Coordinates of C-alpha atoms in Angstrom, one line a residue:
Chain A
M1441 CA 37.3 -20.8 24.4
K1442 CA 33.6 -20.9 25.0
E1443 CA 32.0 -19.0 27.9
K1444 CA 29.1 -20.2 30.0
T1445 CA 26.4 -17.6 30.9
D1446 CA 22.6 -17.8 31.5
D1447 CA 21.8 -15.1 28.9
I1448 CA 24.6 -14.2 26.5
L1449 CA 22.8 -11.1 25.3
Q1450 CA 22.9 -9.6 28.9
R1451 CA 26.7 -9.1 28.6
S1452 CA 27.4 -5.4 28.8
S1453 CA 30.2 -5.6 26.2
L1454 CA 27.6 -6.5 23.6
K1455 CA 25.7 -3.3 24.0
E1456 CA 28.9 -1.2 23.3
N1457 CA 29.1 0.3 19.9
P1458 CA 31.8 -1.6 17.8
F1459 CA 31.5 0.7 14.8
G1460 CA 33.6 3.8 14.1
A1461 CA 33.1 6.9 12.1
P1462 CA 35.8 8.9 10.3
A1463 CA 37.5 11.5 12.4
G1464 CA 35.7 14.9 12.3
Y1465 CA 32.8 13.4 10.4
F1466 CA 30.0 14.8 12.5
S1467 CA 31.1 18.4 12.4
S1468 CA 31.8 18.3 8.6
M1469 CA 28.4 16.6 8.1
Q1470 CA 26.7 19.3 10.1
Q1471 CA 28.3 22.0 8.0
E1472 CA 27.4 20.2 4.8
V1473 CA 23.7 19.8 5.9
M1474 CA 23.5 23.5 6.9
A1475 CA 25.0 24.6 3.5
K1476 CA 22.4 22.6 1.7
V1477 CA 19.6 24.0 4.0
S1478 CA 20.8 27.6 3.3
A1479 CA 20.5 26.9 -0.4
M1480 CA 17.0 25.6 -0.1
P1481 CA 13.9 27.9 0.2
H1482 CA 12.8 28.6 3.8
P1483 CA 10.0 26.3 4.8
Q1484 CA 6.6 28.0 5.2
T1485 CA 5.4 28.4 8.8
Q1486 CA 1.9 27.0 9.7
T1487 CA 0.3 30.4 9.9
A1488 CA 1.4 31.2 6.3
D1489 CA -1.5 29.3 4.7
P1490 CA -4.6 31.5 4.6
A1491 CA -8.0 29.8 4.8
P1492 CA -9.5 29.2 1.3
A1493 CA -12.3 31.6 0.5
V1494 CA -15.9 30.1 0.6
T1495 CA -17.8 30.8 -2.6
F1496 CA -21.1 29.6 -4.1
M1497 CA -19.1 26.9 -6.0
T1498 CA -17.7 25.6 -2.7
Y1499 CA -21.2 24.4 -1.9
L1500 CA -22.3 23.6 -5.5
K1501 CA -19.3 21.3 -6.3
P1502 CA -20.2 18.4 -4.0
A1503 CA -23.8 18.5 -5.2
L1504 CA -22.7 18.5 -8.9
A1505 CA -20.3 15.6 -8.2
L1506 CA -23.1 13.6 -6.5
A1507 CA -25.5 14.3 -9.4
S1508 CA -22.9 13.3 -12.0
V1509 CA -22.3 10.0 -10.0
F1510 CA -26.0 9.2 -10.1
G1511 CA -26.1 10.1 -13.8
I1512 CA -23.3 7.7 -14.5
V1513 CA -24.8 4.9 -12.5
F1514 CA -28.3 5.3 -14.1
G1515 CA -26.7 5.6 -17.5
M1516 CA -24.8 2.4 -17.0
G1517 CA -27.9 0.6 -15.7
Y1518 CA -30.0 1.8 -18.7
V1519 CA -27.3 0.6 -21.2
A1520 CA -27.1 -2.7 -19.4
I1521 CA -30.8 -3.2 -19.6
K1522 CA -31.0 -2.3 -23.2
L1523 CA -28.1 -4.6 -24.1
T1524 CA -29.6 -7.6 -22.2
D1525 CA -33.0 -6.9 -23.9
V1526 CA -31.5 -7.0 -27.4
I1527 CA -29.5 -10.1 -26.7
G1528 CA -32.6 -11.8 -25.2
N1529 CA -34.8 -11.0 -28.2
K1530 CA -32.1 -12.4 -30.5
D1531 CA -32.1 -15.7 -28.6
V1532 CA -35.8 -16.1 -28.7
S1533 CA -36.3 -15.3 -32.3
A1534 CA -33.2 -17.1 -33.6
G1535 CA -34.9 -20.5 -33.9
I1536 CA -38.3 -19.2 -35.2
S1537 CA -37.9 -16.6 -37.8
A1538 CA -34.6 -16.5 -39.6
P1539 CA -33.2 -14.4 -41.1
V1540 CA -34.1 -11.6 -38.6
A1541 CA -34.2 -8.3 -40.3
D1542 CA -35.6 -6.2 -37.5
N1543 CA -35.7 -7.1 -33.8
T1544 CA -39.0 -5.4 -33.2
Q1545 CA -40.6 -7.2 -36.1
S1546 CA -39.2 -10.5 -35.0
Q1547 CA -40.7 -10.0 -31.5
E1548 CA -44.2 -9.4 -33.1
V1549 CA -43.9 -12.4 -35.3
S1550 CA -42.8 -14.7 -32.5
D1551 CA -45.6 -13.6 -30.3
A1552 CA -48.2 -14.2 -33.0
Y1553 CA -46.6 -17.6 -33.7
M1554 CA -46.8 -18.6 -30.0
A1555 CA -50.4 -17.4 -29.8
S1556 CA -51.3 -19.4 -32.9
I1557 CA -49.8 -22.6 -31.3
L1558 CA -51.5 -22.1 -28.0
D1559 CA -55.0 -20.7 -28.8
I1560 CA -56.0 -21.6 -32.4
T1561 CA -58.4 -24.5 -32.8
I1562 CA -59.8 -26.1 -35.9
E1563 CA -63.0 -24.2 -35.3
D1564 CA -61.1 -20.9 -35.4
L1565 CA -59.6 -21.9 -38.7
F1566 CA -63.0 -22.5 -40.3
A1567 CA -64.4 -19.4 -38.6
T1568 CA -61.6 -17.4 -40.2
I1569 CA -62.4 -18.9 -43.6
E1570 CA -66.0 -17.9 -43.3
G1571 CA -65.8 -14.6 -41.5
G1572 CA -62.2 -13.7 -40.7
D1573 CA -60.3 -13.7 -37.4
S1574 CA -57.7 -11.2 -36.3
A1575 CA -55.5 -13.9 -34.7
I1576 CA -55.3 -15.8 -37.9
D1577 CA -55.0 -12.6 -39.9
I1578 CA -51.8 -11.9 -38.1
I1579 CA -50.2 -15.0 -39.3
S1580 CA -51.4 -14.8 -42.9
P1581 CA -54.3 -12.7 -44.1
E1582 CA -54.4 -14.7 -47.4
I1583 CA -55.4 -18.0 -45.9
N1584 CA -58.4 -19.8 -47.4
K1585 CA -60.2 -23.2 -47.4
E1586 CA -58.0 -24.7 -50.1
T1587 CA -54.7 -23.8 -48.3
I1588 CA -56.1 -25.3 -45.1
E1589 CA -57.1 -28.5 -46.9
Q1590 CA -53.7 -28.6 -48.6
Y1591 CA -52.0 -28.2 -45.3
L1592 CA -54.0 -30.9 -43.6
I1593 CA -53.3 -33.4 -46.4
E1594 CA -49.6 -32.6 -46.2
T1595 CA -49.5 -33.2 -42.5
G1596 CA -51.1 -36.6 -42.9
V1597 CA -54.8 -36.0 -42.1
S1598 CA -57.0 -38.3 -44.0
T1599 CA -59.4 -36.9 -46.6
S1600 CA -62.4 -38.5 -44.8
S1601 CA -61.5 -36.6 -41.7
I1602 CA -61.3 -33.4 -43.7
A1603 CA -64.7 -34.1 -45.2
L1604 CA -66.1 -34.6 -41.7
L1605 CA -64.9 -31.2 -40.7
E1606 CA -66.8 -29.6 -43.5
Chain B
M1247 CA 18.9 22.6 25.2
E1248 CA 15.4 21.1 25.3
D1249 CA 13.5 20.2 22.1
K1250 CA 10.7 22.6 23.1
E1251 CA 13.1 25.5 23.4
I1252 CA 14.6 24.7 20.0
L1253 CA 11.1 24.6 18.5
E1254 CA 10.3 28.0 20.0
I1255 CA 13.4 29.5 18.4
F1256 CA 12.6 27.9 15.1
K1257 CA 9.2 29.6 15.1
Q1258 CA 10.8 33.0 15.5
E1259 CA 11.3 35.1 12.3
G1260 CA 14.8 34.8 10.9
K1261 CA 16.0 32.2 13.4
Q1262 CA 15.0 29.1 11.6
E1263 CA 18.5 28.1 10.4
F1264 CA 20.0 28.8 13.9
A1265 CA 17.4 26.5 15.5
F1266 CA 17.8 23.9 12.9
N1267 CA 21.6 23.9 13.4
L1268 CA 21.0 23.2 17.1
L1269 CA 18.8 20.3 16.2
V1270 CA 21.4 18.8 13.7
G1271 CA 24.1 19.2 16.4
K1272 CA 21.9 17.5 19.0
Y1273 CA 20.7 14.5 17.0
S1274 CA 23.1 13.8 14.2
E1275 CA 25.3 11.4 16.1
R1276 CA 22.4 9.3 17.5
L1277 CA 20.7 9.1 14.2
Y1278 CA 24.0 8.2 12.5
W1279 CA 24.5 5.1 14.7
H1280 CA 20.9 4.1 14.4
I1281 CA 21.2 4.2 10.6
R1282 CA 24.7 2.7 10.5
K1283 CA 23.6 -0.4 12.4
L1284 CA 21.0 -1.0 9.8
T1285 CA 23.0 -0.3 6.7
C1286 CA 26.4 -1.6 7.9
S1287 CA 28.0 1.1 5.7
H1288 CA 29.4 4.6 6.5
E1289 CA 28.8 5.9 2.9
D1290 CA 25.1 4.7 2.8
T1291 CA 24.6 6.1 6.3
D1292 CA 26.0 9.5 5.3
D1293 CA 23.7 9.7 2.2
I1294 CA 20.6 8.7 4.2
L1295 CA 21.4 11.0 7.1
Q1296 CA 21.7 14.0 4.9
T1297 CA 18.5 13.2 3.1
V1298 CA 16.8 12.8 6.5
W1299 CA 17.9 16.2 7.7
L1300 CA 16.7 17.9 4.5
K1301 CA 13.3 16.2 4.9
I1302 CA 13.2 17.4 8.5
W1303 CA 14.0 20.9 7.4
E1304 CA 11.2 20.8 4.8
H1305 CA 8.6 19.4 7.2
L1306 CA 9.5 20.9 10.5
P1307 CA 7.0 23.8 10.2
S1308 CA 4.2 21.3 9.8
F1309 CA 5.3 19.4 13.0
R1310 CA 2.2 19.6 15.2
E1311 CA 3.9 18.7 18.5
E1312 CA 1.4 15.8 19.0
S1313 CA 4.4 13.5 19.5
K1314 CA 7.8 14.1 20.9
L1315 CA 10.2 15.8 18.5
Y1316 CA 12.9 13.1 18.8
T1317 CA 10.4 10.3 18.1
W1318 CA 9.3 12.3 15.0
I1319 CA 12.9 12.7 13.9
Y1320 CA 13.6 9.0 14.5
R1321 CA 10.5 8.1 12.6
I1322 CA 11.7 10.0 9.5
A1323 CA 15.2 8.5 9.8
T1324 CA 13.8 4.9 10.3
N1325 CA 11.4 5.2 7.4
E1326 CA 14.1 6.6 5.1
T1327 CA 16.5 3.7 6.1
L1328 CA 13.8 1.0 5.7
T1329 CA 12.9 2.4 2.2
F1330 CA 16.6 2.4 1.3
L1331 CA 17.0 -1.2 2.5
K1332 CA 13.9 -2.3 0.6
R1333 CA 15.3 -0.7 -2.6
K1334 CA 18.6 -2.5 -2.1
R1335 CA 16.9 -5.8 -1.5
I1336 CA 14.8 -5.5 -4.7
G1337 CA 18.0 -4.5 -6.6
A1338 CA 19.8 -7.6 -5.2
F1339 CA 16.8 -9.8 -6.0
L1340 CA 16.7 -8.6 -9.6
S1341 CA 20.4 -9.2 -10.1
L1342 CA 20.0 -12.7 -8.5
G1343 CA 22.1 -11.6 -5.5
N1344 CA 21.6 -11.9 -1.7
Y1345 CA 21.4 -8.6 0.1
E1346 CA 22.0 -10.2 3.5
K1347 CA 25.3 -11.7 2.2
T1348 CA 26.3 -8.3 0.9
L1349 CA 25.6 -6.7 4.3
E1350 CA 27.6 -9.5 6.0
N1351 CA 30.5 -8.9 3.6
K1352 CA 30.4 -5.2 4.3
L1353 CA 30.4 -5.9 8.0
Q1354 CA 33.4 -8.3 7.8
S1355 CA 35.4 -5.9 5.6
D1356 CA 34.6 -2.8 7.6
P1357 CA 37.9 -1.3 8.8
S1358 CA 36.2 0.8 11.4
F1359 CA 34.6 -2.2 13.1
N1360 CA 36.6 -2.7 16.3
G1361 CA 34.5 -5.2 18.1
D1362 CA 35.4 -8.7 19.2
K1363 CA 34.2 -12.0 17.8
L1364 CA 31.1 -12.1 19.9
Q1365 CA 30.1 -8.6 18.8
M1366 CA 30.7 -9.5 15.2
A1367 CA 28.5 -12.6 15.6
L1368 CA 25.8 -10.5 17.2
H1369 CA 25.7 -8.0 14.3
K1370 CA 25.8 -10.8 11.8
A1371 CA 22.8 -12.4 13.5
I1372 CA 21.0 -9.1 13.4
I1373 CA 21.5 -8.8 9.7
H1374 CA 19.5 -12.0 9.1
L1375 CA 16.4 -10.5 10.8
P1376 CA 13.7 -8.9 8.7
D1377 CA 14.4 -5.2 8.3
K1378 CA 11.6 -3.8 10.5
Q1379 CA 12.5 -6.4 13.2
R1380 CA 16.1 -5.2 13.0
A1381 CA 14.9 -1.7 13.6
V1382 CA 12.9 -2.8 16.6
F1383 CA 15.7 -4.9 18.0
N1384 CA 18.3 -2.1 17.6
L1385 CA 16.0 0.6 19.1
R1386 CA 15.3 -1.5 22.1
Y1387 CA 18.5 -3.4 22.7
F1388 CA 21.1 -0.8 21.9
Q1389 CA 19.3 2.5 22.3
E1390 CA 17.1 1.1 25.2
L1391 CA 14.1 3.1 24.1
K1392 CA 10.7 2.4 25.7
Y1393 CA 8.2 0.2 23.8
E1394 CA 5.8 3.2 23.7
E1395 CA 8.5 5.3 22.0
I1396 CA 9.4 2.6 19.5
A1397 CA 5.7 2.2 18.8
E1398 CA 5.4 5.9 18.0
I1399 CA 8.5 5.7 15.8
L1400 CA 7.4 2.7 13.8
D1401 CA 3.7 3.4 14.0
T1402 CA 2.9 -0.1 15.4
S1403 CA 1.1 -1.3 18.5
V1404 CA 3.1 -2.0 21.7
G1405 CA 1.9 -5.6 21.8
A1406 CA 3.1 -6.3 18.3
L1407 CA 6.5 -4.7 19.1
K1408 CA 6.9 -6.8 22.3
A1409 CA 6.2 -9.9 20.4
S1410 CA 8.6 -8.9 17.6
Y1411 CA 11.4 -8.0 20.0
H1412 CA 11.0 -11.2 22.0
H1413 CA 11.1 -13.3 18.9
A1414 CA 14.2 -11.6 17.6
Y1415 CA 15.9 -11.7 21.1
Q1416 CA 15.3 -15.4 21.5
K1417 CA 16.5 -16.2 17.9
I1418 CA 19.7 -14.2 18.3
K1419 CA 20.4 -15.6 21.8
A1420 CA 20.0 -19.2 20.6
Q1421 CA 22.4 -18.5 17.7
L1422 CA 25.1 -16.9 20.0
Q1423 CA 24.7 -19.4 22.7
E1424 CA 25.2 -22.2 20.2
Q1425 CA 28.4 -20.6 19.0
F1426 CA 29.9 -19.3 22.3
T1427 CA 28.8 -21.6 25.1
D1428 CA 29.2 -25.3 25.9

């Protein structure tokens, strides 16, 4: 049969404990716990711990720890910069001078190559043939009039134009 | 005997076991029912309770009396029980079982349960709450502890506890009213 109430949980019977424990359980459990406790070492009281002695190392340890952290951070930064530098150089030189034997050398070659493209004029070329020029010397110190003429012919410059340059 | 007096005796040289025995005698029954309502099993409750007392023995010297002794004891008991239930739930999940169903079966087959149908329905409904909410509900509904005390036991804010209890209360009330009223 169903009962009608406003709040079923307010019935006092619901708050009663419906569970049961075995007879004599609590006294036997207490004895069991105390037997286990007796077998255990006595817990230390709060006053038993003496204050740790303050030594020179007590002050030095945090400073050393901080220094080693800085060392690790700077070391990681240095390695990261070095790595990105090497990778960057490889990328730049890859399309210009292959095979690359030495990264330092490839950097020098590529710089000279870029300079030659940007700065060298025909006048420079002839000046080099006549008197020498350090910028051209970097590319090839053996360059002379014949090789320049040969190069100009190969790149499609007409012989009349070459004659005019002379 | 008051908790403070027991603690004073505990601090005296050579009287630790005597004081602890007083504490076990004072709180064992209350802790047993608190744990029993969460585990629904006498055997599990017995195991947990003994572990709880050994932990209390171990850590009582470091009790700083910043909180009441009984809330500290309840806290250890509740945490130990919640850890046990969590372990059981994980075990049931891994074996593709349902821990709530297991608890329900334990409750139904418990020979020491002597409540009526309404009480059985109430305890079944409690089983289906999340473990921490069950602890909140039991501490408030059956043990009638203050929210501030429960907050200390469960290390939660009073506001969160009130919301949790209210939610659990309404849920269980709706279930029971559906079954037992017109």
